[in-house]
XYZ file of C-alpha atoms in Angstrom:
489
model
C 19.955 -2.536 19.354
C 22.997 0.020 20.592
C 21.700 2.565 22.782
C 24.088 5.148 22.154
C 21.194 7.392 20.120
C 21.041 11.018 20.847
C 17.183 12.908 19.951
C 16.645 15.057 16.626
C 17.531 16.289 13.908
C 18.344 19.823 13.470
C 16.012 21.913 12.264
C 17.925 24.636 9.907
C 21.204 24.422 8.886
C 22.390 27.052 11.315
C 20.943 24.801 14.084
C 23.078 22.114 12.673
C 25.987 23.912 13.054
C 25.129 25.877 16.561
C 23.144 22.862 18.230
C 25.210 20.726 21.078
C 24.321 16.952 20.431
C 22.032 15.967 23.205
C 23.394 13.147 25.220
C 20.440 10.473 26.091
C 19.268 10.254 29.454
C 21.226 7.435 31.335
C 23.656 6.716 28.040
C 27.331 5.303 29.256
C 29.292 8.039 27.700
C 28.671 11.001 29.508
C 29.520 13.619 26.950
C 32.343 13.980 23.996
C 36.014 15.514 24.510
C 37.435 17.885 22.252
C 39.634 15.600 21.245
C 37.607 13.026 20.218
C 35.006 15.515 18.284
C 38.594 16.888 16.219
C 39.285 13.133 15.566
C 35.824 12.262 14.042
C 35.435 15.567 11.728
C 38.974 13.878 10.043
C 39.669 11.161 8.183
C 36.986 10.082 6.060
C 37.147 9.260 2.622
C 34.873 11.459 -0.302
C 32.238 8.709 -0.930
C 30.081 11.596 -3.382
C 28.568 9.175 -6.645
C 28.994 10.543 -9.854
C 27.588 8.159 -11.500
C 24.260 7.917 -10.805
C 21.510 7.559 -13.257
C 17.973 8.476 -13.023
C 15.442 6.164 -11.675
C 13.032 4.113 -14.472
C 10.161 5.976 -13.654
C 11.994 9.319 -14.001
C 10.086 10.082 -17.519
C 6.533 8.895 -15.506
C 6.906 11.611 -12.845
C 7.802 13.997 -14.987
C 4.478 13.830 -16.600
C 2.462 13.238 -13.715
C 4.085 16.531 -12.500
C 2.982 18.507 -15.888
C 0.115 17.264 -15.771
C -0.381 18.437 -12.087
C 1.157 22.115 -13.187
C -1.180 22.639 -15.531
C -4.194 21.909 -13.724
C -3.285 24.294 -10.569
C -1.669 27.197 -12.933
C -0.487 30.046 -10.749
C -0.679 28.438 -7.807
C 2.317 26.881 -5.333
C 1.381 23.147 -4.699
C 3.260 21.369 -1.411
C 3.663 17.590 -1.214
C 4.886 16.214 1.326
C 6.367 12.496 2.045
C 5.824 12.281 5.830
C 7.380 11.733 8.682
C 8.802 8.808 11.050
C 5.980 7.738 13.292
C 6.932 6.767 16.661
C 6.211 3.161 17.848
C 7.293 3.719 21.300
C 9.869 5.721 22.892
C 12.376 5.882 20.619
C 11.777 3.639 18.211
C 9.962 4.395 14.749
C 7.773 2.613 12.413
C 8.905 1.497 9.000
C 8.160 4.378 6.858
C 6.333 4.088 3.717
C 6.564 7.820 1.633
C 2.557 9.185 1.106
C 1.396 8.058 -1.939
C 1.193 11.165 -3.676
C 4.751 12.270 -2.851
C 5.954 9.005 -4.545
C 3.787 8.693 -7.411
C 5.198 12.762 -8.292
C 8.552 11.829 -7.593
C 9.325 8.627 -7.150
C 11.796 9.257 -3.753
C 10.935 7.230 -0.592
C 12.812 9.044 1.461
C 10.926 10.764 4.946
C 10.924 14.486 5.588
C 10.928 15.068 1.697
C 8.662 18.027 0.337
C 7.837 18.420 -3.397
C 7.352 22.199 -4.153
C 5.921 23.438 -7.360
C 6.759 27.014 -7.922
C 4.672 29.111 -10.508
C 7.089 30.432 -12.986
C 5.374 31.715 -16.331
C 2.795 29.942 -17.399
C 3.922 26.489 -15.836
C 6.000 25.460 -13.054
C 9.497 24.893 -11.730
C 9.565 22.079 -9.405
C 11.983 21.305 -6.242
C 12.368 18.470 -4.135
C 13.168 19.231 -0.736
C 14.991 16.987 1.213
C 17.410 16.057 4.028
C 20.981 16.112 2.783
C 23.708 13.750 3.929
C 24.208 14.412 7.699
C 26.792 17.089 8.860
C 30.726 15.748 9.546
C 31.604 18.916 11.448
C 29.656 18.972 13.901
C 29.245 15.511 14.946
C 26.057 14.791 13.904
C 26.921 11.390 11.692
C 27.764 9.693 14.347
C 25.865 11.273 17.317
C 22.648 12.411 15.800
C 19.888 9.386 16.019
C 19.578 10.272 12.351
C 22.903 10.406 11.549
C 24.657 8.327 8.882
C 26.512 5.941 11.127
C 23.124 5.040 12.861
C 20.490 4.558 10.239
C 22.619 4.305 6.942
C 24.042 7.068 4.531
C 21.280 9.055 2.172
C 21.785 10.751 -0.991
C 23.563 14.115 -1.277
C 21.528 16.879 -2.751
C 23.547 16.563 -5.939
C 23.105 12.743 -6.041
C 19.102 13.484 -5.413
C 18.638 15.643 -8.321
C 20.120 13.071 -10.777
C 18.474 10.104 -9.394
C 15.059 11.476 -9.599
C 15.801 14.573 -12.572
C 14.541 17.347 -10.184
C 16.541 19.642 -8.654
C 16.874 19.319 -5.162
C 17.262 21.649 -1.699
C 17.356 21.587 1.868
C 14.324 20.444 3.545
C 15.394 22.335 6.727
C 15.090 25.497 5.074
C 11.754 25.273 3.108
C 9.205 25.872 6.704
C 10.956 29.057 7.012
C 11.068 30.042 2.941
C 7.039 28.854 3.046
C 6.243 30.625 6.102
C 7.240 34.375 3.847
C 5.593 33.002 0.609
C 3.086 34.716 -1.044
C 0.333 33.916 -3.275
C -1.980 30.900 -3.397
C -1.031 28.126 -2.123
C -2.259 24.408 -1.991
C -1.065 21.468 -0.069
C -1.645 17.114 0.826
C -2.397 17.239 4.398
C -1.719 14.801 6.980
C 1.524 14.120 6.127
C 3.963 16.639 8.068
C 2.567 18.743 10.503
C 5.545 21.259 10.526
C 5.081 22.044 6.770
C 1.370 22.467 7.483
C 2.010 24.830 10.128
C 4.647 27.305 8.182
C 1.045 27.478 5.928
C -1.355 27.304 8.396
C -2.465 31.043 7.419
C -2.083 30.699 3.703
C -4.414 27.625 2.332
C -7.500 26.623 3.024
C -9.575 22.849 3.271
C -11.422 22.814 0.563
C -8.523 24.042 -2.025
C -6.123 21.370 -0.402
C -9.170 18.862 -1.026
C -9.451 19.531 -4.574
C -5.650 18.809 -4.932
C -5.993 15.652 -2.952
C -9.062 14.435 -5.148
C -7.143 15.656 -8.259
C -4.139 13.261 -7.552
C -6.653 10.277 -6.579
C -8.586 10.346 -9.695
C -4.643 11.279 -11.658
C -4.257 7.450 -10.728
C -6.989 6.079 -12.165
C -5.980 5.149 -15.333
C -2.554 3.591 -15.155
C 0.629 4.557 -17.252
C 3.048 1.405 -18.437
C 5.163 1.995 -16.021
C 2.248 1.185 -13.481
C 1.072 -1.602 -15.553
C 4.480 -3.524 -15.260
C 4.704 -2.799 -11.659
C 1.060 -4.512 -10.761
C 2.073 -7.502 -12.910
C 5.225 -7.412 -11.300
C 3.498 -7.505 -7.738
C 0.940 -10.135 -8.747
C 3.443 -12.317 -10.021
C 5.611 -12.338 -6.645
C 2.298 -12.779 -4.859
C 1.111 -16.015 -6.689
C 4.943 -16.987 -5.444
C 4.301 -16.173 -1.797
C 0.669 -18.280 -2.394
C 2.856 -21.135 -3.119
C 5.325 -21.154 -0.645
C 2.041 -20.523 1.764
C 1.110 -24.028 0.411
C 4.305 -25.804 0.862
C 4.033 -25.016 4.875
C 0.471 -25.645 5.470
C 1.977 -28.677 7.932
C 3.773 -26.328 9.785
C 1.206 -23.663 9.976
C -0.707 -26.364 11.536
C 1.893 -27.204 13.835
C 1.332 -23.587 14.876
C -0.597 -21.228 13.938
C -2.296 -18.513 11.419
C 0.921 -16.385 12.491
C 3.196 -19.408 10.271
C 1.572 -18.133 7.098
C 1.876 -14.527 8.073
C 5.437 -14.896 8.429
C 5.595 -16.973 5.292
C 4.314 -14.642 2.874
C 6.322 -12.069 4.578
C 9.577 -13.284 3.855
C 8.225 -13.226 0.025
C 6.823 -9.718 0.429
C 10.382 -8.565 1.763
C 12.791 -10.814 -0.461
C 10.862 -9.699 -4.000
C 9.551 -5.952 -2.775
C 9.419 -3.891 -0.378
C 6.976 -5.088 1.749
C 2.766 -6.660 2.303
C 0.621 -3.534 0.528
C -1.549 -4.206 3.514
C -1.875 -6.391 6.754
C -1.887 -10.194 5.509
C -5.247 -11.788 6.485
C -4.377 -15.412 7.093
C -7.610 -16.497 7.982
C -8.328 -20.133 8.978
C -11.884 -21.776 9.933
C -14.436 -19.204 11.222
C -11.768 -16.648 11.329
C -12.369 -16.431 7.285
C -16.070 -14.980 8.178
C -14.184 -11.592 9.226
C -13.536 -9.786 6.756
C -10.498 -7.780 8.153
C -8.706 -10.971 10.271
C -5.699 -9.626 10.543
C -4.414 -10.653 14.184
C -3.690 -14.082 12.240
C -2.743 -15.618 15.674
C -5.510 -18.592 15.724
C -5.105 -22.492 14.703
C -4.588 -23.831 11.545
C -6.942 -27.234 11.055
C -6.771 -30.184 8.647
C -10.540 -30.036 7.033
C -10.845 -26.308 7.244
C -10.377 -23.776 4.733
C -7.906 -20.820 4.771
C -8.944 -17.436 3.425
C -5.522 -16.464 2.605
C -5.559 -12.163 1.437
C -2.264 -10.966 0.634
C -0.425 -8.539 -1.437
C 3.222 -7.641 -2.234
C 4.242 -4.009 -2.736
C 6.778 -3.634 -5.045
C 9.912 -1.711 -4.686
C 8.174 1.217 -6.425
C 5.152 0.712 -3.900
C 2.299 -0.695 -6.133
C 0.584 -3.614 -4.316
C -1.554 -6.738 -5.317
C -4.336 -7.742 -3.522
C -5.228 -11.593 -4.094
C -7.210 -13.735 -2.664
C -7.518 -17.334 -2.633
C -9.486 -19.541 -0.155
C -7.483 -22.932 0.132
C -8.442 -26.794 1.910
C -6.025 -26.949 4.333
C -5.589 -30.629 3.665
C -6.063 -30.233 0.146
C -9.596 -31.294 -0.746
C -12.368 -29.225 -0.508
C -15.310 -31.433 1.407
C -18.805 -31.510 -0.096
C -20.309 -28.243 1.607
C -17.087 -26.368 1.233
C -16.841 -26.994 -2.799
C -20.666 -25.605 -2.837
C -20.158 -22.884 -1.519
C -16.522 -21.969 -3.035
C -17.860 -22.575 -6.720
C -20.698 -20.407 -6.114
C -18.454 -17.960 -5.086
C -16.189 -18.830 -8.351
C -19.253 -18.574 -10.240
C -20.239 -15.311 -9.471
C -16.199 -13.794 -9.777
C -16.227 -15.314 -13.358
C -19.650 -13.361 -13.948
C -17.818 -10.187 -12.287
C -14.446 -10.438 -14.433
C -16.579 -10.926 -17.721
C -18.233 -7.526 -17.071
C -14.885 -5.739 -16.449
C -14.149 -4.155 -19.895
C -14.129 -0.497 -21.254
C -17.169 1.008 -22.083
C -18.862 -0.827 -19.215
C -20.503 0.811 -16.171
C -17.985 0.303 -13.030
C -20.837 -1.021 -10.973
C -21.433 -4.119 -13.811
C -19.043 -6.183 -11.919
C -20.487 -5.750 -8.584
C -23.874 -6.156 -10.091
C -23.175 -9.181 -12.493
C -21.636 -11.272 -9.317
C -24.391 -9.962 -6.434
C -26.580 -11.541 -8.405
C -24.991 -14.736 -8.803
C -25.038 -15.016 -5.285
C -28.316 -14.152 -4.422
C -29.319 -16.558 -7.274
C -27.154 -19.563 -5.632
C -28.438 -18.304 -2.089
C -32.604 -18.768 -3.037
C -31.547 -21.641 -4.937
C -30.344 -23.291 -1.432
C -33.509 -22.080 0.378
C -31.493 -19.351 2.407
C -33.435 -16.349 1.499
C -36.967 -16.518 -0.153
C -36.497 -15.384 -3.637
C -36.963 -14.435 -6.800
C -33.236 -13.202 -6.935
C -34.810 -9.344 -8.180
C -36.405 -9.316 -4.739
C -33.142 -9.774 -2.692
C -30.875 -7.888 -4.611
C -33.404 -4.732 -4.590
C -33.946 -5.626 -0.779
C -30.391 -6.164 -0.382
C -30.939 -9.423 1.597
C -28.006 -10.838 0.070
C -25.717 -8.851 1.964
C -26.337 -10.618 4.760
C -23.658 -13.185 4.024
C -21.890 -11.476 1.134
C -20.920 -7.911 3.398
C -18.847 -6.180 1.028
C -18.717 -4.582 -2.409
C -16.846 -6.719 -5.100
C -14.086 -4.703 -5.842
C -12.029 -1.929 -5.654
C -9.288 0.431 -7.767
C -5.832 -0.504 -6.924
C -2.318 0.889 -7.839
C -0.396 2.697 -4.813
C -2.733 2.031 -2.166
C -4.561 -1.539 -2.092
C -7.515 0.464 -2.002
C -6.562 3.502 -4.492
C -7.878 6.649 -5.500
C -9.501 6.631 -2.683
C -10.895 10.326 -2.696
C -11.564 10.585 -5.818
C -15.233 12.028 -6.622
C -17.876 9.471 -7.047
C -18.787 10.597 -10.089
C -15.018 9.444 -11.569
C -14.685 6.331 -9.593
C -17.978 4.496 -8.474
C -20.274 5.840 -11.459
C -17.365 6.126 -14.087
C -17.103 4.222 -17.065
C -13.975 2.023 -17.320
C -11.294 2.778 -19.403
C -8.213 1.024 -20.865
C -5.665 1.227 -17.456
C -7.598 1.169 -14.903
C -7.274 -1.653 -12.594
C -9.367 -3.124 -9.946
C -10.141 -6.537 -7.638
C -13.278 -8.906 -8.697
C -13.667 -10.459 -4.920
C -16.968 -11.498 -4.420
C -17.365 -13.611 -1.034
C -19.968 -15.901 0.766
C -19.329 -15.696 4.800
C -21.576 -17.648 6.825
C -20.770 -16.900 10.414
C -20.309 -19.457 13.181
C -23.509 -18.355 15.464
C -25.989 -17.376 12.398
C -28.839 -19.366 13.241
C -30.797 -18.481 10.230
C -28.489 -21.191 7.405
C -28.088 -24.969 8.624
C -25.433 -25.986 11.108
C -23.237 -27.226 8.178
C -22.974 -23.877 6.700
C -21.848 -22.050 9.588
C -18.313 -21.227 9.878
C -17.474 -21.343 6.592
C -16.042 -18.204 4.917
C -14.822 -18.005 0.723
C -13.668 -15.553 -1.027
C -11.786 -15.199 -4.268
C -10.000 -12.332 -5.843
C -8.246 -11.362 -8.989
C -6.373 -8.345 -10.006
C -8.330 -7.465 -13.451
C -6.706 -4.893 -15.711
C -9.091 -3.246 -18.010
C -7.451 -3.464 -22.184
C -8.585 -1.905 -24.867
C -10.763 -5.271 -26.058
C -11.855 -6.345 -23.154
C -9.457 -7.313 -19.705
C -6.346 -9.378 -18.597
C -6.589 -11.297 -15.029
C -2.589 -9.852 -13.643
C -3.090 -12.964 -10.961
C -4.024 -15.790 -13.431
C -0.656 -17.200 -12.302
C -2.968 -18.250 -9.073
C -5.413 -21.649 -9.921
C -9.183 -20.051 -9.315
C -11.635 -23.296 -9.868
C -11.581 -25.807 -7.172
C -10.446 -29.122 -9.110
C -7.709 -26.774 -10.424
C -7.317 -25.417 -6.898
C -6.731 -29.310 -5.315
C -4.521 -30.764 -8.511
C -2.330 -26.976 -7.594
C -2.044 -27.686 -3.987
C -1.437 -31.507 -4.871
C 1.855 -30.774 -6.607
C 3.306 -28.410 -4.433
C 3.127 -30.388 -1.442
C 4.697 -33.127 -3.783
């Protein structure tokens, strides 16, 4: 990586013109003649695009944003994207745009500020974001966000047509928010400058009833959202299967193999995992979250193999499927996998509109609990444990979730709308009920112990009843083997 980077971007444009570029502590070159800084404003060709289009989802955000205007009438609303994070020193994370900023606009780009202005009895909406970076003053090529270091951006003008709002600054909008007037509302935890040019102007519980308002906007999903979870499931059940073709060299390694694996996938087809890859093999499937994915891969264990692929619009999947590493399950494993099967087919049945959210969790909890008093585990009947909640002991976790954006979506959305709703056509959710039996739980027999299954499907609710968007993926075990059988040839 050249080390050549010089700190910041300016903050206003007259900073941008005034500001010296900062050379970096112990760089080679120890500053910039005038004759080289006249050479490098010269010379370039115009490289403006004229013939830009807008994005798909153009028509999408443009609704999402009316429908946003009209519930907040009067009021200015301020969404930011974010920020780069650093990693250390100078180097950043990969940015990913907050949710909300992308689902209103559909730009990925950091720094960028969506600003709805009242203006009669709707609003007038700006997007607010860094333009391409200055020629004149050197800051293209010496600026450690300038053009020649991270890439070129859009120009304003190119902005507005790609995403059909018209587009400013960003380096002028703390200053312009700072002198507003009137109520304001804004996301929070995004960009700490914006939120201090308002500090004095909004308060925590109106900027929570915007945040919950464009959680529970996401809960029924447009077409456009629709295509793009299909279109993430369907590169998902592709990284699953090159997963499978390298289960020899995963074991030749490590859980880390199959991380990088489905990676590759996640980067080739989208733009990256939706979340940290669990690639979870032997007793590392009984935690739930395993995502440090650096232990051993055995012949005659399973692999509890989580993964998702966000899309280039930034919808993720979420799929599970728990796999034989050799490619047959052995007698206890195929128990305790088609109980677990069992109780998912139970959970996807009850997923259609009309239906009570919790149905799902409820129709598959009690599979379990059935299957575990059935195997002497837990002294039944089955009403007992679920009221106790005994089950829980080896089945943790709810069975599902809402997804879209974020792998776990509309996140702060009021429980009356989400957990206690009644599903509608659009919404979509996970059916991923599990069975973990941990590797010290002395209370189930020593063959038990160790093993961890879980499966989970990416269930769209339709107007008759639901459609599985990762049926690509084999879910019953015999289907499971004869899958694995013919990828590895």
């Amino acid at each position: 990586m050249a080390d050549e980077l010089t700190p910041g971007t300016p903050e206003t444009p007259e900073e941008s013109e005034e500001q010296a570029i900062k050379q970096r502590k112990n760089g080679l070159y120890p500053g910039v003649s005038d004759e080289l800084a006249e050479n490098m404003r010269s010379g370039w060709a115009d490289t403006e695009l004229h013939d830009l289009t807008p994005i798909a989802q153009a028509p999408h955000t443009a609704d999402r944003r009316a429908a946003l205007s009209a519930r907040f009438p009067g009021e200015r609303l301020v969404i930011p994207a974010g920020n780069l994070k650093t990693r250390s020193n100078d180097t950043e994370y990969s940015f990913r745009a907050s949710t909300e900023y992308a689902y209103l606009t559909g730009d990925q780009t950091h720094d960028g500020v969506l600003v709805l202005e009242p203006a009669g009895d709707g609003h007038e909406a700006t997007v607010y974001l860094l333009p391409r970076s200055d020629r004149e003053n050197g800051e293209f090529w010496l600026d450690g966000m300038g053009e020649l270091w991270v890439g070129r951006r859009h120009s304003l003008a190119e902005a507005e047509r790609v995403l059909g709002i018209p587009a400013k600054d960003v380096r002028e909008l703390a200053a312009a928010l700072k002198e507003a007037t009137g109520p304001v509302r804004a996301v929070r935890g995004h960009d700490a400058g914006i939120e201090a040019a308002l500090t004095d102007k909004v308060t925590a519980e109106r900027d929570e009833e915007l945040r919950v308002y464009l959680s529970e906007a996401r809960l029924v999903k447009d077409a456009f959202e629709v295509a793009e979870l299909q279109k993430a499931c369907d590169s998902t059940a592709r990284g699953f299967e090159d997963v499978v073709k390298v289960l020899d060299k995963a074991q030749a390694t490590s859980e880390r193999y199959i991380e990088g694996t489905f990676f590759l996938r996640a980067r080739v087809e989208g733009n990256d995992v939706g979340y940290g890859s669990i690639c979870a093999s032997g007793a590392h499937a009984c935690t739930l979250h395993w995502v440090r994915n650096d232990g051993p891969v055995r012949s005659g264990d399973l692999l509890l193999l989580d993964a998702g692929v966000e899309t280039t619009e930034l919808y993720t999947a979420d799929v599970t499927r728990t796999l034989p590493v050799d490619g047959r399950y052995t007698e206890i494993q195929r128990k305790i996998y088609d109980a677990v099967y069992e109780a998912q087919e139970a959970g996807i049945a009850a997923v259609k509109p009309g239906a009570s959210y919790r149905d799902f969790h409820d129709a598959a909890q009690r599979v379990l609990a059935e299957r575990l008093v059935e195997w002497g585990l837990v002294e039944g009947p089955a009403e007992r444990v679920l009221e106790l909640g005994l089950q829980r002991r080896w089945t943790l976790h709810g069975t599902g979730h809402m997804l879209g954006m974020d792998v776990h979506d509309c996140a702060a959305a009021r429980t009356e709308a989400y957990v206690d709703c009644t599903l509608e056509p659009g919404m979509c959710l996970t059916v991923e009920p599990g069975l973990y039996f941990q590797a010290d739980d002395l209370t189930v027999p020593e063959e038990y112990r160790g093993i961890g299954v879980r499966i989970e499907d990416d269930i769209l609710v339709t107007e008759d009843g639901n459609r599985n968007l990762s049926a690509a993926l084999p879910r019953r075990s015999d289907e499971v083997e004869a899958w694995m059988a013919g990828l590895k040839g």
